[in-house]
C-alpha positions as semicolon CSV with decimal commas, in nm:
position;residue;x (nm);y (nm);z (nm)
1;M;0,952;1,540;-6,175
2;R;0,628;1,586;-5,894
3;R;0,598;1,283;-5,684
4;V;0,267;1,090;-5,715
5;F;0,123;0,928;-5,402
6;P;-0,179;0,673;-5,338
7;Y;-0,381;0,955;-5,171
8;D;-0,448;1,357;-5,138
9;V;-0,151;1,549;-5,097
10;L;-0,091;1,938;-5,144
11;A;-0,182;2,089;-5,487
12;G;0,041;2,378;-5,421
13;D;0,418;2,410;-5,319
14;A;0,580;2,390;-4,987
15;S;0,850;2,623;-4,904
16;L;1,180;2,569;-4,690
17;A;1,345;2,904;-4,583
18;V;1,671;2,914;-4,330
19;T;1,605;3,267;-4,137
20;K;1,895;3,253;-3,905
21;V;2,192;3,026;-3,876
22;L;2,411;3,064;-3,515
23;I;2,789;2,951;-3,489
24;D;2,835;2,875;-3,115
25;G;2,582;3,189;-3,031
26;K;2,673;3,393;-3,290
27;P;2,486;3,489;-3,571
28;L;2,627;3,381;-3,913
29;S;2,675;3,682;-4,200
30;T;2,411;3,626;-4,426
31;N;2,701;3,621;-4,693
32;Y;2,736;3,271;-4,591
33;I;2,324;3,203;-4,628
34;N;2,255;3,185;-5,007
35;P;1,862;3,146;-5,082
36;D;1,932;3,183;-5,424
37;L;2,151;2,845;-5,417
38;M;1,975;2,745;-5,129
39;E;2,292;2,656;-4,940
40;V;2,456;2,755;-4,614
41;D;2,845;2,794;-4,663
42;F;3,017;2,666;-4,360
43;A;3,318;2,568;-4,539
44;G;3,343;2,953;-4,680
45;L;3,387;3,054;-4,277
46;E;3,761;3,199;-4,218
47;S;3,757;2,991;-3,964
48;A;3,690;2,608;-3,929
49;K;3,755;2,626;-3,568
50;W;3,392;2,593;-3,437
51;D;3,133;2,362;-3,220
52;Q;2,786;2,391;-3,298
53;A;2,576;2,554;-3,527
54;L;2,212;2,624;-3,480
55;I;1,996;2,648;-3,788
56;E;1,635;2,816;-3,724
57;V;1,409;2,767;-4,047
58;S;1,016;2,792;-4,145
59;V;0,821;2,569;-4,381
60;T;0,517;2,746;-4,542
61;G;0,249;2,537;-4,757
62;P;-0,009;2,728;-4,936
63;E;-0,230;2,898;-4,714
64;L;-0,583;2,821;-4,917
65;E;-0,516;2,435;-4,861
66;F;-0,484;2,460;-4,522
67;T;-0,835;2,671;-4,472
68;G;-1,195;2,541;-4,474
69;Q;-1,240;2,143;-4,568
70;Q;-0,946;1,933;-4,612
71;P;-0,866;1,573;-4,702
72;W;-0,586;1,519;-4,393
73;E;-0,601;1,584;-4,054
74;K;-0,347;1,705;-3,769
75;P;-0,079;1,832;-4,054
76;A;0,275;1,877;-3,907
77;G;0,579;1,981;-4,045
78;M;0,945;1,760;-4,008
79;L;1,327;1,890;-4,063
80;Q;1,549;1,670;-4,182
81;L;1,955;1,673;-4,267
82;N;2,118;1,341;-4,435
83;C;2,501;1,382;-4,495
84;G;2,645;1,076;-4,721
85;S;3,023;1,151;-4,636
86;T;2,883;1,057;-4,256
87;N;2,622;0,832;-4,320
88;T;2,462;1,042;-4,028
89;R;2,070;1,169;-4,014
90;Q;1,914;1,375;-3,771
91;A;1,556;1,514;-3,781
92;V;1,341;1,754;-3,582
93;R;0,954;1,812;-3,541
94;L;0,848;2,178;-3,617
95;S;0,652;2,384;-3,422
96;K;0,280;2,550;-3,582
97;D;0,307;2,868;-3,619
98;P;0,031;3,058;-3,409
99;Q;-0,010;3,353;-3,680
100;S;-0,055;3,112;-3,967
101;S;-0,230;2,811;-4,071
102;A;0,022;2,690;-4,344
103;R;0,379;2,741;-4,160
104;W;0,559;2,543;-3,935
105;V;0,894;2,675;-3,730
106;G;1,198;2,511;-3,590
107;S;1,564;2,494;-3,531
108;M;1,825;2,184;-3,538
109;E;2,170;2,178;-3,351
110;L;2,426;2,035;-3,518
111;D;2,784;1,940;-3,320
112;R;3,086;2,006;-3,590
113;E;3,236;1,684;-3,537
114;D;2,967;1,515;-3,700
115;W;2,958;1,664;-4,012
116;Y;3,146;1,693;-4,308
117;G;3,130;1,698;-4,714
118;R;2,781;1,834;-4,783
119;A;2,466;1,757;-4,643
120;T;2,123;1,795;-4,762
121;L;1,838;1,962;-4,517
122;R;1,482;1,864;-4,610
123;A;1,138;1,933;-4,510
124;F;0,871;1,765;-4,499
125;L;0,471;1,816;-4,435
126;H;0,268;1,550;-4,299
127;A;-0,075;1,496;-4,190
128;T;-0,304;1,171;-4,076
129;V;-0,484;1,093;-4,433
130;D;-0,784;0,833;-4,465
131;G;-0,694;0,726;-4,123
132;I;-0,366;0,684;-4,134
133;E;-0,078;0,891;-3,979
134;H;0,205;1,025;-4,061
135;R;0,163;1,063;-4,454
136;I;0,381;1,299;-4,633
137;I;0,148;1,538;-4,827
138;G;0,459;1,796;-4,905
139;I;0,795;1,793;-4,974
140;A;1,013;2,157;-5,009
141;D;1,304;2,210;-5,226
142;D;1,647;2,085;-5,056
143;W;1,874;2,333;-4,891
144;T;2,232;2,200;-4,893
145;L;2,506;2,277;-4,565
146;S;2,831;2,253;-4,730
147;F;3,071;2,183;-4,439
148;N;3,404;2,166;-4,662
149;D;3,493;2,099;-5,025
150;I;3,381;1,786;-5,207
151;P;3,361;1,498;-4,982
152;P;3,648;1,219;-5,003
153;S;3,616;0,897;-5,184
154;P;3,584;0,627;-4,938
155;V;3,879;0,426;-4,966
156;N;3,908;0,355;-4,596
157;G;3,809;0,700;-4,530
158;S;3,964;0,852;-4,864
159;I;4,202;0,796;-5,156
160;T;4,546;0,943;-5,143
161;V;4,548;1,246;-5,301
162;T;4,914;1,358;-5,402
163;W;5,051;1,688;-5,589
164;S;5,350;1,609;-5,827
165;D;5,532;1,752;-6,098
166;F;5,465;1,470;-6,389
167;A;5,768;1,560;-6,592
168;T;6,037;1,544;-6,357
169;D;5,910;1,339;-6,051
170;E;6,191;1,045;-6,030
171;D;5,981;0,845;-5,759
172;H;5,677;0,765;-6,018
173;P;5,901;0,783;-6,342
174;Y;5,559;0,652;-6,487
175;L;5,393;1,013;-6,461
176;G;5,636;1,148;-6,760
177;N;5,402;0,992;-6,983
178;F;5,153;1,230;-6,853
179;A;5,312;1,532;-6,836
180;Q;5,060;1,743;-7,033
181;D;4,761;1,560;-6,845
182;P;4,620;1,741;-6,528
183;C;4,610;1,421;-6,334
184;Y;4,653;1,051;-6,311
185;V;4,485;0,789;-6,122
186;R;4,733;0,457;-5,997
187;L;4,498;0,205;-5,924
188;D;4,712;0,020;-5,684
189;P;4,529;-0,248;-5,489
190;D;4,678;-0,145;-5,209
191;D;4,705;0,241;-5,206
192;P;4,513;0,382;-5,510
193;T;4,626;0,730;-5,532
194;L;4,518;1,034;-5,719
195;F;4,809;1,220;-5,849
196;L;4,751;1,622;-5,929
197;N;5,011;1,729;-6,164
198;R;5,197;2,051;-6,008
199;G;5,330;2,158;-6,384
200;F;4,978;2,195;-6,515
201;E;5,008;2,562;-6,531
202;G;4,730;2,738;-6,317
203;L;4,595;2,372;-6,207
204;E;4,687;2,417;-5,791
205;A;4,607;2,736;-5,762
206;L;4,228;2,665;-5,918
207;L;4,184;2,347;-5,699
208;V;4,331;2,428;-5,346
209;D;4,133;2,530;-5,088
210;R;4,058;2,899;-5,074
211;K;3,772;3,113;-4,923
212;H;3,579;3,378;-5,089
213;R;3,648;3,330;-5,425
214;P;3,503;3,534;-5,718
215;R;3,171;3,367;-5,847
216;A;3,344;3,275;-6,199
217;E;3,622;3,074;-6,030
218;K;3,418;2,932;-5,779
219;A;3,224;2,747;-6,060
220;L;3,517;2,644;-6,248
221;H;3,676;2,526;-5,930
222;D;3,392;2,299;-5,827
223;S;3,281;2,192;-6,171
224;T;3,694;2,070;-6,233
225;R;3,704;1,923;-5,900
226;A;3,347;1,735;-5,919
227;N;3,424;1,627;-6,294
228;M;3,796;1,449;-6,156
229;A;3,568;1,300;-5,868
230;S;3,353;1,155;-6,122
231;D;3,643;0,993;-6,316
232;V;3,823;0,884;-6,015
233;W;3,494;0,671;-5,897
234;S;3,443;0,519;-6,266
235;A;3,835;0,451;-6,266
236;M;3,784;0,236;-5,916
237;F;3,441;0,065;-6,029
238;V;3,576;-0,071;-6,348
239;T;3,869;-0,177;-6,161
240;A;3,685;-0,348;-5,850
241;L;3,458;-0,494;-6,047
242;E;3,753;-0,671;-6,277
243;S;3,819;-0,786;-5,928
244;V;3,540;-0,964;-5,852
245;E;3,585;-1,362;-5,817
246;V;3,313;-1,612;-5,839
247;D;3,280;-1,877;-5,528
248;P;3,397;-2,216;-5,700
249;E;3,059;-2,376;-5,471
250;T;2,803;-2,139;-5,551
251;G;2,930;-2,025;-5,866
252;L;2,809;-1,699;-5,767
253;P;3,027;-1,389;-5,752
254;D;3,189;-1,220;-5,421
255;F;3,266;-0,912;-5,324
256;P;3,673;-0,860;-5,371
257;R;3,891;-0,864;-5,117
258;E;4,024;-0,520;-5,108
259;E;3,816;-0,322;-4,861
260;W;3,798;-0,026;-5,071
261;Q;3,707;-0,204;-5,391
262;T;3,439;-0,366;-5,177
263;V;3,344;0,015;-5,063
264;V;3,335;0,136;-5,430
265;L;3,120;-0,157;-5,549
266;K;2,906;-0,131;-5,288
267;T;2,820;0,222;-5,308
268;L;2,781;0,265;-5,673
269;L;2,567;-0,024;-5,695
270;A;2,355;0,103;-5,480
271;R;2,279;0,392;-5,721
272;I;2,308;0,193;-6,042
273;Y;2,042;-0,075;-5,920
274;R;1,837;0,098;-5,668
275;D;1,603;-0,158;-5,632
276;L;1,797;-0,462;-5,573
277;S;2,027;-0,598;-5,245
278;P;2,403;-0,522;-5,255
279;H;2,473;-0,895;-5,327
280;D;2,221;-0,903;-5,621
281;A;2,296;-0,601;-5,739
282;L;2,656;-0,754;-5,777
283;V;2,545;-1,076;-5,924
284;T;2,371;-0,859;-6,208
285;A;2,665;-0,626;-6,260
286;A;2,904;-0,932;-6,301
287;A;2,660;-1,098;-6,515
288;A;2,630;-0,743;-6,731
289;R;3,021;-0,735;-6,757
290;N;3,009;-1,072;-6,933
291;S;2,743;-0,976;-7,178
292;A;2,849;-0,770;-7,465
293;Q;2,468;-0,617;-7,443
294;G;2,452;-0,610;-7,096
295;S;2,794;-0,431;-7,041
296;G;2,689;-0,137;-7,274
297;D;2,418;-0,092;-7,060
298;L;2,599;-0,103;-6,691
299;F;2,861;0,133;-6,829
300;E;2,593;0,374;-6,935
301;R;2,455;0,359;-6,589
302;L;2,816;0,421;-6,425
303;I;2,881;0,731;-6,572
304;P;2,546;0,919;-6,404
305;A;2,610;0,679;-6,124
306;A;2,950;0,848;-6,017
307;S;2,824;1,166;-6,122
308;G;2,572;1,132;-5,867
309;Q;2,779;1,051;-5,621
310;V;2,992;1,363;-5,596
311;R;2,695;1,582;-5,671
312;L;2,825;1,709;-6,045
313;P;2,472;1,797;-6,123
314;Q;2,407;2,008;-5,805
315;L;2,734;2,176;-5,860
316;L;2,708;2,215;-6,240
317;R;2,355;2,375;-6,172
318;S;2,528;2,633;-5,914
319;G;2,801;2,698;-6,120
320;I;2,558;2,835;-6,366
321;M;2,347;3,015;-6,135
322;L;2,684;3,178;-6,024
323;L;2,791;3,289;-6,396
324;E;2,404;3,433;-6,443
325;K;2,447;3,634;-6,178
326;D;2,761;3,785;-6,265
327;A;2,624;3,850;-6,628
328;K;2,338;4,014;-6,448
329;D;2,539;4,181;-6,263
330;E;2,768;4,326;-6,557
331;E;2,436;4,430;-6,764
332;T;2,332;4,621;-6,416
333;A;2,679;4,802;-6,364
334;Q;2,638;4,918;-6,779
């Protein structure tokens, strides 16, 4: 869906291109820069031991709209990198390409220790419009920078993940009831744990981190992990919401005492009720939970919120593109 602004913006599209990536001063192979998926795959590197990356980019707008009479002044470009996993944002101004009226170029330096999970690289074109500076007139499609696999759920940094053969685990005998399932979430208030079933044939080979997977396998790998993560988020949210207590003095709900439950609620409530403050969102969710009609609306909103938190739609789209590429390659080979 195209955004609507109350002033003149570009009618055509802006585009962002990653032109070069350097790792500790050495060029990164184009095998790790995928313009089709719009992704730079740092996670796929053979060695994770690097200190700094330099990403060179160009942003291009529709040429004709930057020549002749224009409804804006001083057009400029801005590059921004956002990472929800580390709550980090970094931005740089881009320089005008002297050879083109509609192109801006620049670079961004990244320190490895500041990033993990996936980050979004975004470019804006802005200008002075109707006398107001820095108004956005164009937004390019985002690129994704993958620093490692799906970022961990924020339970004091991550939820405990444990491999176990459910059928034979004597330390956790309750897992025997789920021996035919790939995973089980134990929502202990003190230590929530995701158990992965080593006895589920092929699961460990599919989920373990491995470099340079075939396209179809990578699509299944990402989809399976993302679906599991989405289910875990949903389960943790429901448990955390059940732990909400009402303040006897104010009659209003308070966030749970367990830190992981509060983090889960604040994270997903921000997606479920985007226009509300954390506390107002909690009040709304607690009221909906106790209402037959409201609870249905709340849990309908929960599903896309949890899937969005683990980037399931993006991973699904990327997986479909990988499978389509495989199909095209097979047709070409024939």
